[in-house]
Structure formats: structure tokens, C-alpha cells
Backbone as a ProteinNet text record, in pm:
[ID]
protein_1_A
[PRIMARY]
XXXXXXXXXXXXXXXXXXXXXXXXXXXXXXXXXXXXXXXXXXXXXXXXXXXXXXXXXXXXXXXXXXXXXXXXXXXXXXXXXXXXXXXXXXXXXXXXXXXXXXXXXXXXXXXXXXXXXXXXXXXXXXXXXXXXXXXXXXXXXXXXXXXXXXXXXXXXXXXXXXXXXXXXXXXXXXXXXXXXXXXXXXXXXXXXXXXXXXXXXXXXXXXXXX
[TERTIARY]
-1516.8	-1379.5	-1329.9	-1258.6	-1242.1	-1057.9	-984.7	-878.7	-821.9	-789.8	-722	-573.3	-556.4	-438.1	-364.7	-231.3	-207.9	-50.1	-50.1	63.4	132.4	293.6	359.6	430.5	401.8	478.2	549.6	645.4	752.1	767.7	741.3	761.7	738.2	614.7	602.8	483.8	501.2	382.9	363.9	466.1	485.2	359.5	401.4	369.4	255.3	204.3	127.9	-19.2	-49.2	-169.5	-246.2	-134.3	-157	-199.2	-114.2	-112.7	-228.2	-272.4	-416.3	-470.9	-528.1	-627.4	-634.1	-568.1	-581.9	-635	-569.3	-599.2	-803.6	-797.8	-958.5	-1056.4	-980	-1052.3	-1091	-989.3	-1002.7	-1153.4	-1162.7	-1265.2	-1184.3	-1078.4	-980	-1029.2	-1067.8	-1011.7	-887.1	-853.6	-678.8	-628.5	-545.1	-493.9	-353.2	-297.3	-202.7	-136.4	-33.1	21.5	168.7	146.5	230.3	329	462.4	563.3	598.4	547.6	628.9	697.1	589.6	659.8	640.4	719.2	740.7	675.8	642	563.2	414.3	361.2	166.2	187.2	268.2	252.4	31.2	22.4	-66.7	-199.5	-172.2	-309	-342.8	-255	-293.4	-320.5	-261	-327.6	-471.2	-515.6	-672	-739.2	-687.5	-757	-794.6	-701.8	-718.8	-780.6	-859.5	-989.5	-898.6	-785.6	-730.4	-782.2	-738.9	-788	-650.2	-578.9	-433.4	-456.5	-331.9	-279.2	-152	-157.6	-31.2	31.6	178.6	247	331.2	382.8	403.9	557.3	585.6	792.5	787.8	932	906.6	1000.6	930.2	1000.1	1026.8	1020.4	1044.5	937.8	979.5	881.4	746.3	842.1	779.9	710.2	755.3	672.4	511.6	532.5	429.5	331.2	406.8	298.9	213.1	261.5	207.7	79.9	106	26.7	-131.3	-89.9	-141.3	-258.2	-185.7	-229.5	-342.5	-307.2	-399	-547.9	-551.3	-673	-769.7	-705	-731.9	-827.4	-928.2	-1098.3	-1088.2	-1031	-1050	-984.7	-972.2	-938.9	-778.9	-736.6	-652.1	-598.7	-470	-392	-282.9	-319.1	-193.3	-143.8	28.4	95.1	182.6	183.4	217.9	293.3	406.5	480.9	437	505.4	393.7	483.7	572.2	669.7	641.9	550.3	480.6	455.6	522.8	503.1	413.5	319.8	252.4	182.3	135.9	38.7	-69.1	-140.6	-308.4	-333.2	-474.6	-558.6	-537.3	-462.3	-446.3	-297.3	-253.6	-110.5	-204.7	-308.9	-344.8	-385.6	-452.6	-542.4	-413.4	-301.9	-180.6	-126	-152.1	-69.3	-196.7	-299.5	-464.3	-462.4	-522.5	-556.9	-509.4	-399.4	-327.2	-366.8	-346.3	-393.5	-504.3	-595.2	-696.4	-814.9	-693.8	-762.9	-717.4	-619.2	-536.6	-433.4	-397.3	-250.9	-172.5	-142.5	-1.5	-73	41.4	-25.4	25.2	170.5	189.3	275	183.3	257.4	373.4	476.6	552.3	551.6	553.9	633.9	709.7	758.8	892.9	843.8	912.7	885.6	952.7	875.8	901	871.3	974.6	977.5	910.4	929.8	940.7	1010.6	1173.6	1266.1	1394	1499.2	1590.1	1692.7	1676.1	1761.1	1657.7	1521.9	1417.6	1406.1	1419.3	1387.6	1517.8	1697.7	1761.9	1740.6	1722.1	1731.6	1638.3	1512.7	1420.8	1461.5	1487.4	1567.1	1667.8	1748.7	1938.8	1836.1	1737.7	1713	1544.5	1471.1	1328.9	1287.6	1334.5	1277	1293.7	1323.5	1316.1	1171.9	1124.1	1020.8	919.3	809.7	737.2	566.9	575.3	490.7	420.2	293.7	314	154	84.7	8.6	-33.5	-113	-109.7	-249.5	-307.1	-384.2	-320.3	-404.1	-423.9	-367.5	-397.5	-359	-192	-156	-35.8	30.8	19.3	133.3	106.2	56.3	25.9	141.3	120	204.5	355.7	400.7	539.7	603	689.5	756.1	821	810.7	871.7	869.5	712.2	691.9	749.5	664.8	651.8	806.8	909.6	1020	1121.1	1110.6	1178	1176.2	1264.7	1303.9	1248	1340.2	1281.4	1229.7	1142.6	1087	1043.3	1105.5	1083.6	1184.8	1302.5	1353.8	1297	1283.7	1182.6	1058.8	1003.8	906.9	902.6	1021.8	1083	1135.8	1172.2	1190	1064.7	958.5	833.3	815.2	787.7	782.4	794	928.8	1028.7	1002.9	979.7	942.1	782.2	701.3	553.1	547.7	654.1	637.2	516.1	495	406.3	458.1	384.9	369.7	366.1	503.7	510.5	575.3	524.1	629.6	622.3	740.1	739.1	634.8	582.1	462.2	536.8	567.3	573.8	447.8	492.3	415.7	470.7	429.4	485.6	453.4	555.4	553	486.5	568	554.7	713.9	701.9	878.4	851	941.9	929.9	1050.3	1034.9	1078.4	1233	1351.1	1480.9	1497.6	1583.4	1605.2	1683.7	1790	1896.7	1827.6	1708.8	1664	1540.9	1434.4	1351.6	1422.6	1543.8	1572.2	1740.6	1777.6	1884.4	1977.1	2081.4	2156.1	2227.6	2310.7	2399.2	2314.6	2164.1	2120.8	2065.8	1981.2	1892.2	2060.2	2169.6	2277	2301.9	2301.5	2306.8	2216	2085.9	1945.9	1959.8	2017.2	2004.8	2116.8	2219.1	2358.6	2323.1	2214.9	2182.6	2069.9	1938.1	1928.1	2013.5	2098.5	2195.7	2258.2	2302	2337.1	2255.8	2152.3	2043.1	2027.5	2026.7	1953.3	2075.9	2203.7	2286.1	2320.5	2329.6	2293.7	2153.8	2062	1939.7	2027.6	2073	2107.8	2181.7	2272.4	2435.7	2343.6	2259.8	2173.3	2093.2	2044.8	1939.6	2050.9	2186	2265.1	2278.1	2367.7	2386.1	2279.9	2136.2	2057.4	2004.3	2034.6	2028.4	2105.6
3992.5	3955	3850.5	3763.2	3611.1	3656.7	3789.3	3831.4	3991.9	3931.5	4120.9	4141.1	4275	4340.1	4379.5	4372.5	4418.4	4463.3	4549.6	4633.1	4679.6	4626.1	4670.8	4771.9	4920	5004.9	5061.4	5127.4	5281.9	5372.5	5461.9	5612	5638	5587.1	5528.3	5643	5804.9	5880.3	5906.4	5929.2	5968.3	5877.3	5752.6	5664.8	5559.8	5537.3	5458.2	5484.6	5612.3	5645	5600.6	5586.6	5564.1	5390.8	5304.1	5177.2	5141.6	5195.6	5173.5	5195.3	5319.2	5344.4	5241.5	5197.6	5098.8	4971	4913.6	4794	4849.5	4991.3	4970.8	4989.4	5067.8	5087.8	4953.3	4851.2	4675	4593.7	4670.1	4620.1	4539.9	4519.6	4472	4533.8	4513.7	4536.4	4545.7	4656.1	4700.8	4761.4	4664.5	4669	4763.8	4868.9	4924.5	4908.2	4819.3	4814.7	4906.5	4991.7	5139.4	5122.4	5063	5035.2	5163	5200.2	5350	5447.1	5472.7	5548.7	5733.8	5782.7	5933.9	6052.6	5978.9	6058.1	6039.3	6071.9	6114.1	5976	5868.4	5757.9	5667.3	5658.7	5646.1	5730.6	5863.2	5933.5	5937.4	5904	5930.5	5805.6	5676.1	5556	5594.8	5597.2	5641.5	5717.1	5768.4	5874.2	5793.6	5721.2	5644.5	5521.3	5529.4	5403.9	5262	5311.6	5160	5175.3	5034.1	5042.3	5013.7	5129.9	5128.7	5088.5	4977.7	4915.4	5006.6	5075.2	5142	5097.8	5048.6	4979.6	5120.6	5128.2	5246.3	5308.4	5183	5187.3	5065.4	5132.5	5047.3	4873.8	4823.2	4659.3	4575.9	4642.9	4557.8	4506.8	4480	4420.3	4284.1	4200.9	4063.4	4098.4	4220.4	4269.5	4322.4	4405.4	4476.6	4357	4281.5	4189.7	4080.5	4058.6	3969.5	4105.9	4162	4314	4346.5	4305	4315.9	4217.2	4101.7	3934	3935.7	3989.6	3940.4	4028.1	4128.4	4153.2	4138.2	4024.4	3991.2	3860.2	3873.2	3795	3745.4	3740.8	3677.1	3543.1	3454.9	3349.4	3354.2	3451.6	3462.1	3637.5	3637.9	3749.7	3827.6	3920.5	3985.2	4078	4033	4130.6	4188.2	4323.9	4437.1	4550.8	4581.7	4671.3	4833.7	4926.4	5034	5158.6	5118.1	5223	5165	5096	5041	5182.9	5195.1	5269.6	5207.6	5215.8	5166.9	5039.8	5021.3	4901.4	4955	4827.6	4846.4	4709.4	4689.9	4590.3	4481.8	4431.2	4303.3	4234.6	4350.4	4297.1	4248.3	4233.2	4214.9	4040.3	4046.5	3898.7	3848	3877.5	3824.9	3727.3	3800.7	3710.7	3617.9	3657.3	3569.1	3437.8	3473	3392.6	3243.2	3234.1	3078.2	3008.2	3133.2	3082.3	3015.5	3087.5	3122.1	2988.2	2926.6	2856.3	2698	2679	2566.9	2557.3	2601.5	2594.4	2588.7	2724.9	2742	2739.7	2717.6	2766.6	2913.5	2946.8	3050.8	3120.2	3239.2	3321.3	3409.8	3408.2	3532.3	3653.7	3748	3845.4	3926.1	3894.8	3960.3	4086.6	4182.2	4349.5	4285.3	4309.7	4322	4421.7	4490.1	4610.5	4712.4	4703.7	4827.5	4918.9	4902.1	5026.5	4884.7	4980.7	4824.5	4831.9	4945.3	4920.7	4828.9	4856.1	4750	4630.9	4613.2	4469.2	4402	4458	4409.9	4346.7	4469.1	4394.1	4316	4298.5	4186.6	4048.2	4035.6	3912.8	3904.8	3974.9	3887.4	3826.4	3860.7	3869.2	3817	3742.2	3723.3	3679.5	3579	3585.3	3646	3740.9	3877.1	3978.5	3920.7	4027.3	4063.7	4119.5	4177.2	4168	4085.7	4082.7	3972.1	3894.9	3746.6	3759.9	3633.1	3580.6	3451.3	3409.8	3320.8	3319.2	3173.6	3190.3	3243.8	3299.1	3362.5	3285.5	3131.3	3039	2994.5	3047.4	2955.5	3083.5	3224.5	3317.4	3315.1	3308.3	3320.1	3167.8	3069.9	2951.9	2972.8	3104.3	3109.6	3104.1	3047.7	3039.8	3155.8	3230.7	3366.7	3479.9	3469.5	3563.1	3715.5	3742.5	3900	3906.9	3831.7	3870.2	3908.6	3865.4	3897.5	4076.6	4118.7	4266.7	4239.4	4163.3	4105.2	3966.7	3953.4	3796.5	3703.3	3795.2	3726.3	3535.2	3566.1	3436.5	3330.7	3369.1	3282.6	3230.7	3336.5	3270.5	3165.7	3170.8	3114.9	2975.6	2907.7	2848	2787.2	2819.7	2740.2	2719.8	2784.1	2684.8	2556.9	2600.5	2436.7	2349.2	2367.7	2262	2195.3	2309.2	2214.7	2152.8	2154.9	2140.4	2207.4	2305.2	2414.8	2436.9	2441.6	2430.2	2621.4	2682.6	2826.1	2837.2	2952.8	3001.7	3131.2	3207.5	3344.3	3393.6	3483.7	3544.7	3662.9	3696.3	3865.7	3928.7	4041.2	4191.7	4281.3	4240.6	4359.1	4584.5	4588.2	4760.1	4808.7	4718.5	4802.6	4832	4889.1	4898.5	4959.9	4915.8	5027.3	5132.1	5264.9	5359.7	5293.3	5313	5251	5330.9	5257.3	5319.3	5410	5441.7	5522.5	5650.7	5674.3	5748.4	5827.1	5719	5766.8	5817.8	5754.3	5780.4	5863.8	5915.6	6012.3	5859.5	5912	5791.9	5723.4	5785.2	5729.1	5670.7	5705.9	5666.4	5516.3	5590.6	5430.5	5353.1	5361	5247.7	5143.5	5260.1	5180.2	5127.6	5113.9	5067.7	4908.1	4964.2	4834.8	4704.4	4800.2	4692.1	4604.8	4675.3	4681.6	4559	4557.4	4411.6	4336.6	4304.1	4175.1	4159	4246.9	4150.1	4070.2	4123.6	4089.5	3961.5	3944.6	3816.8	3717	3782.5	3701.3	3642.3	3699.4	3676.7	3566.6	3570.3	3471.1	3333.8	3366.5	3206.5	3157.5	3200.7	3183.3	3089.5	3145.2	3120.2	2907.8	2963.8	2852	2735.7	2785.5	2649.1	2549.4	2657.1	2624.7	2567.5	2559.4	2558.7	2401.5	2371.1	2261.6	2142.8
2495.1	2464.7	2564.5	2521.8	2591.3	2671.5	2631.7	2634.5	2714.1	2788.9	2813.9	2789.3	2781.2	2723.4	2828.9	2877.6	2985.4	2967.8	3063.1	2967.5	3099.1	3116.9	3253.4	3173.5	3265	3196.5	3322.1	3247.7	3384.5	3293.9	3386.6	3310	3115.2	3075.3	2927.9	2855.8	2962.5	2930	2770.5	2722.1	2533.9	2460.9	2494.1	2416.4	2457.3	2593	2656.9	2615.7	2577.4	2551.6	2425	2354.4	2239.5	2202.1	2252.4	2260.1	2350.1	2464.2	2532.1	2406.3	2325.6	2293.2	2148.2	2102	2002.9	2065.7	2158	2251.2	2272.5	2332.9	2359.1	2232.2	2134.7	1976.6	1962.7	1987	1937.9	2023.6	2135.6	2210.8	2341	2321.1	2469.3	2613.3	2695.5	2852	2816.6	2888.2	2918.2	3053.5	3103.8	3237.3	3251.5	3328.7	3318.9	3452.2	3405.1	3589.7	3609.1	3655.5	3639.1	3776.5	3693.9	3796.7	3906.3	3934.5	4015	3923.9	3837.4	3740.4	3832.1	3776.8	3812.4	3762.7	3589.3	3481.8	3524.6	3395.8	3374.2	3305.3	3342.4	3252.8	3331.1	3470.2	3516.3	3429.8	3449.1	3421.5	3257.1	3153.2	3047.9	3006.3	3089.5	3057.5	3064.1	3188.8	3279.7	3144.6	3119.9	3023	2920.8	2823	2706.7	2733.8	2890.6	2849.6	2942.4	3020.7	3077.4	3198.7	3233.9	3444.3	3500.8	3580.6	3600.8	3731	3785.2	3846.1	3900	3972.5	4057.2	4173.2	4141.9	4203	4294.9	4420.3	4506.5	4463.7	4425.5	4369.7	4268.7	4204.1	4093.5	4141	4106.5	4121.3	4031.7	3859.3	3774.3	3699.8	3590.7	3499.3	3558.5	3657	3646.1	3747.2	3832.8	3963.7	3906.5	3805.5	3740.3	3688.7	3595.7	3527.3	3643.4	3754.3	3856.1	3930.4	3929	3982	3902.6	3781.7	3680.8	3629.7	3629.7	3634.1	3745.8	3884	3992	3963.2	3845.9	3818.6	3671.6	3652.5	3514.6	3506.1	3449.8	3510.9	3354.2	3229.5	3149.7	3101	3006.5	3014.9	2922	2899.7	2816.2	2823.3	2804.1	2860.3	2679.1	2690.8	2571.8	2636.1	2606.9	2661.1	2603.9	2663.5	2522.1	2658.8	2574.2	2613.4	2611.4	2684	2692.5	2578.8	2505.3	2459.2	2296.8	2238.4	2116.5	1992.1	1901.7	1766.9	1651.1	1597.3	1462.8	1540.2	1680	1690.8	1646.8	1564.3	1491.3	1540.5	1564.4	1616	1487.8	1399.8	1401.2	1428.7	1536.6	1595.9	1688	1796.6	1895.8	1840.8	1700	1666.2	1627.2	1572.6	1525.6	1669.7	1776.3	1883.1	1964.4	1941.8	1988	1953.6	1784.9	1727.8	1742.6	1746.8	1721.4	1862.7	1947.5	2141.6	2136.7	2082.9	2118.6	2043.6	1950	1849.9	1902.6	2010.9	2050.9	1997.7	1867.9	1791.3	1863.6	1974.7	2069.7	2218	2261.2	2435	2447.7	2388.3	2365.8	2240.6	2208	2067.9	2136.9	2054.8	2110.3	1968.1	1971.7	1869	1845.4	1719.3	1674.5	1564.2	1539.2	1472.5	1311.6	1271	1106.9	1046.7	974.4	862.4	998.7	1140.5	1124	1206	1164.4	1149.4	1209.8	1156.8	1121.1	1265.9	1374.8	1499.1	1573.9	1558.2	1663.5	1598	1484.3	1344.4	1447.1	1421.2	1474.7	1582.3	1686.4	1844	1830.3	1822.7	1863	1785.1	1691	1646.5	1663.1	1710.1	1755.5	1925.5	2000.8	2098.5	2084.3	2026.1	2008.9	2175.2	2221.9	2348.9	2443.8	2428.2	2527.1	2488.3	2381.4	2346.8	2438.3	2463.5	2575	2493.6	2380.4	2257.2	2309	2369.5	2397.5	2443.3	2381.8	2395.3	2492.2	2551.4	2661.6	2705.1	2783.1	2890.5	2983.7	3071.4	3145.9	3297	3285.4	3411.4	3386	3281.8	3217	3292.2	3235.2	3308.3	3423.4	3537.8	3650.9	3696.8	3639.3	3736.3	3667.2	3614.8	3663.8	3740	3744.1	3949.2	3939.9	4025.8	4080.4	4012.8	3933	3819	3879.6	4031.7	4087.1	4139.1	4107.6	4140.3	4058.6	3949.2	3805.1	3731.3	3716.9	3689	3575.3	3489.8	3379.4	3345	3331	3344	3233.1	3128.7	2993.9	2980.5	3057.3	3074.6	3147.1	3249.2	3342.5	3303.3	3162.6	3064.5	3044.9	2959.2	2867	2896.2	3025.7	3104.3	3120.1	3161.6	3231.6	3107.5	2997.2	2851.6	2788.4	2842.9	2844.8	2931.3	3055.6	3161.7	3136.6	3091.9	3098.8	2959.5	2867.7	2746.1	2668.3	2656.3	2621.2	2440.1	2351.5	2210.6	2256.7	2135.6	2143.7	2012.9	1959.4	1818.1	1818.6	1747.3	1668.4	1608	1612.8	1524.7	1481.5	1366.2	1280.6	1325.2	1363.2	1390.1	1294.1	1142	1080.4	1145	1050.5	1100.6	1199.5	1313.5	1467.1	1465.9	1597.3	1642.7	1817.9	1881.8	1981	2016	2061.5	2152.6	2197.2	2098.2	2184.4	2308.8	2391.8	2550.8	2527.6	2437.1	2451.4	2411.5	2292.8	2312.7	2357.6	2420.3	2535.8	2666.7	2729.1	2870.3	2829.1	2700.8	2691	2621.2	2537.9	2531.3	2640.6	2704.9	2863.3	2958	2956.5	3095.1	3019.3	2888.6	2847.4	2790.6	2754.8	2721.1	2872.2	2966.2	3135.8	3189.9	3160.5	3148.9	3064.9	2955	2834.5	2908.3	2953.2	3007.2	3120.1	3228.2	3335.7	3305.2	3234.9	3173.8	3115.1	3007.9	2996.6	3089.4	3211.7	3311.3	3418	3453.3	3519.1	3418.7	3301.8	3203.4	3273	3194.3	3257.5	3416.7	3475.5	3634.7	3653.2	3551.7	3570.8	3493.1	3457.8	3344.3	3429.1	3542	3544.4	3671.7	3734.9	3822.5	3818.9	3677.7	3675.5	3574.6	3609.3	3527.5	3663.7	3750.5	3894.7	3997	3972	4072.3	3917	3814.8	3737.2	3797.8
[MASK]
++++++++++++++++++++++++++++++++++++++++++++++++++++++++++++++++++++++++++++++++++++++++++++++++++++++++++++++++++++++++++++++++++++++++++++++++++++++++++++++++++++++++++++++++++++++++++++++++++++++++++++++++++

């Protein structure tokens, strides 16, 4: 395989096992970089065939994926969220293929048909997705990848600057795990608020530093 799968998760035990073991059914290397999670999110990766990356505390998404990145020996990277419902191995060639073929430098994806609160959020919101295809040298020269909570903007950004060829890809009938009800509604709604301001705080950032 010319690709690894790599998957920054926190506390994602429910559901992480499951999304490894499709990624390794596919024949993927699968990397688990386990933000300081609290759960069996680590050991049931381990179990379902990944090679986990344990970070001591958690530092965020862009912390995890740079954690993650520094052990990744293939030429091309898929990255996949660890809270994933209905992934089957041609969501994995769905975000490859076009990479992999020169079409894009990078795929992103968006959830189709499957379930209409995740259909919503990921399209009022597509580049926030956690769905994304890439070489492997391209995510690595993000500037300040391991510092980003969330680093899907900062993506999104080096995109634009190297002029990098990227589009939407449909992932029909996936969906993922909403926060309000993996982490209780009150805690995952203060979780969810707690990114748009962090997004916002990055924009308000990179207008000012423009």
C-alpha cells in the first residue's frame, strides 16, 4: 500500500475499533495517535490491528496528527476521524484515488445520505471535515500543524498559499458520533462552542497577521 490511514483520536473507545478494523480489512497501515485520552480508546485501537501513537496529555487535534505524521513511512496519508459510523473500504479509495492518480493534491470529504444532523453539519461546514486525502510531504509542511487544537483551517490555508488543486468528494452513508451525544449533551454543546471559537479566534488571527 502506497498510503496510510491515520486517525487522531480522544477518548473515541465506542467507535475507534471499528474504523481501524475496516482501514486494516482494506489492507491500510493504520496509525492511532491517542490524544491523552482517559478511555480504552489506545488499547482497542492495539487490538483492531493499529500501531498507536500515545500522546501523555491531550493537545489537540493538530498536536495528534503531527504525532502521528512523524511515523508515517508511506508516500501518501488518509485521514479519518476516530468517532466514523458505516465506513467501508471504498470510502478509503473514494478519498485515494483522485490523489493518488494526480487529479488533486488534496481530496476532502463530505457525508452523504448518512443521517441528516451529520449530512447537515458537514456541509453548512465542509472544510472542517477530518475526511482528507493527501501526500504525505504536503501535510507535514503545514506551518504550525502540532499547534492547532483544530487544524483543519490552517489546512485549508496552506491550500490556498501553495495553490494546491483540492475538491469535495461524497462519502455516501457514513456519518459520525455527534458530540452532544457521545460526551452528554451540555458537555459535547461546550466542546462544539469551544471549537467555533477557537476557528474563530484562528481567522480573526490570520486577517490581522494578513
Amino acid at each position: 500500500m502506497n498510503a496510510t490511514v491515520l486517525i487522531p483520536a480522544y477518548n473515541e473507545a465506542l467507535t475507534v475499533g471499528a474504523v481501524v478494523g475496516v482501514a486494516v480489512r482494506a489492507g491500510y497501515p493504520v496509525i492511532v495517535a491517542d490524544d491523552g485520552s482517559s478511555d480504552a480508546t489506545a488499547r482497542l485501537a492495539e487490538q483492531a490491528g493499529a500501531r498507536v501513537v500515545r500522546l501523555p496529555e491531550n493537545r489537540g487535534k493538530g498536536g495528534a496528527i503531527a504525532a502521528g505524521l512523524a511515523q508515517v513511512a508511506t508516500p501518501y496519508v488518509i485521514l479519518l476521524d476516530g468517532d466514523l459510523v458505516g465506513l467501508r473500504p471504498e470510502h478509503l479509495q473514494t478519498l485515494l484515488e483522485p490523489v493518488e492518480e494526480g487529479r488533486l493534491d488534496m481530496a476532502i470529504g463530505v457525508f452523504k445520505s448518512g443521517g441528516l444532523m451529520t449530512d447537515f453539519g458537514n456541509r453548512a461546514t465542509p472544510y472542517l471535515s477530518g475526511q482528507r486525502a493527501c501526500r504525505t510531504e504536503f501535510l507535514r509542511g503545514v506551518p504550525g500543524l502540532e499547534a492547532q487544537r483544530w487544524p483543519e483551517p490552517a489546512i485549508t490555508d496552506h491550500l490556498k498559499a501553495t495553490g494546491a488543486r483540492w475538491e469535495y468528494v461524497n462519502l455516501s452513508q457514513l456519518r459520525q458520533v455527534m458530540k452532544e451525544k457521545k460526551r452528554g449533551f451540555w458537555r459535547g454543546l461546550g466542546y462544539r462552542l469551544g471549537m467555533y471559537w477557537h476557528l474563530l479566534r484562528y481567522r480573526w488571527g490570520s486577517r490581522r497577521a494578513s
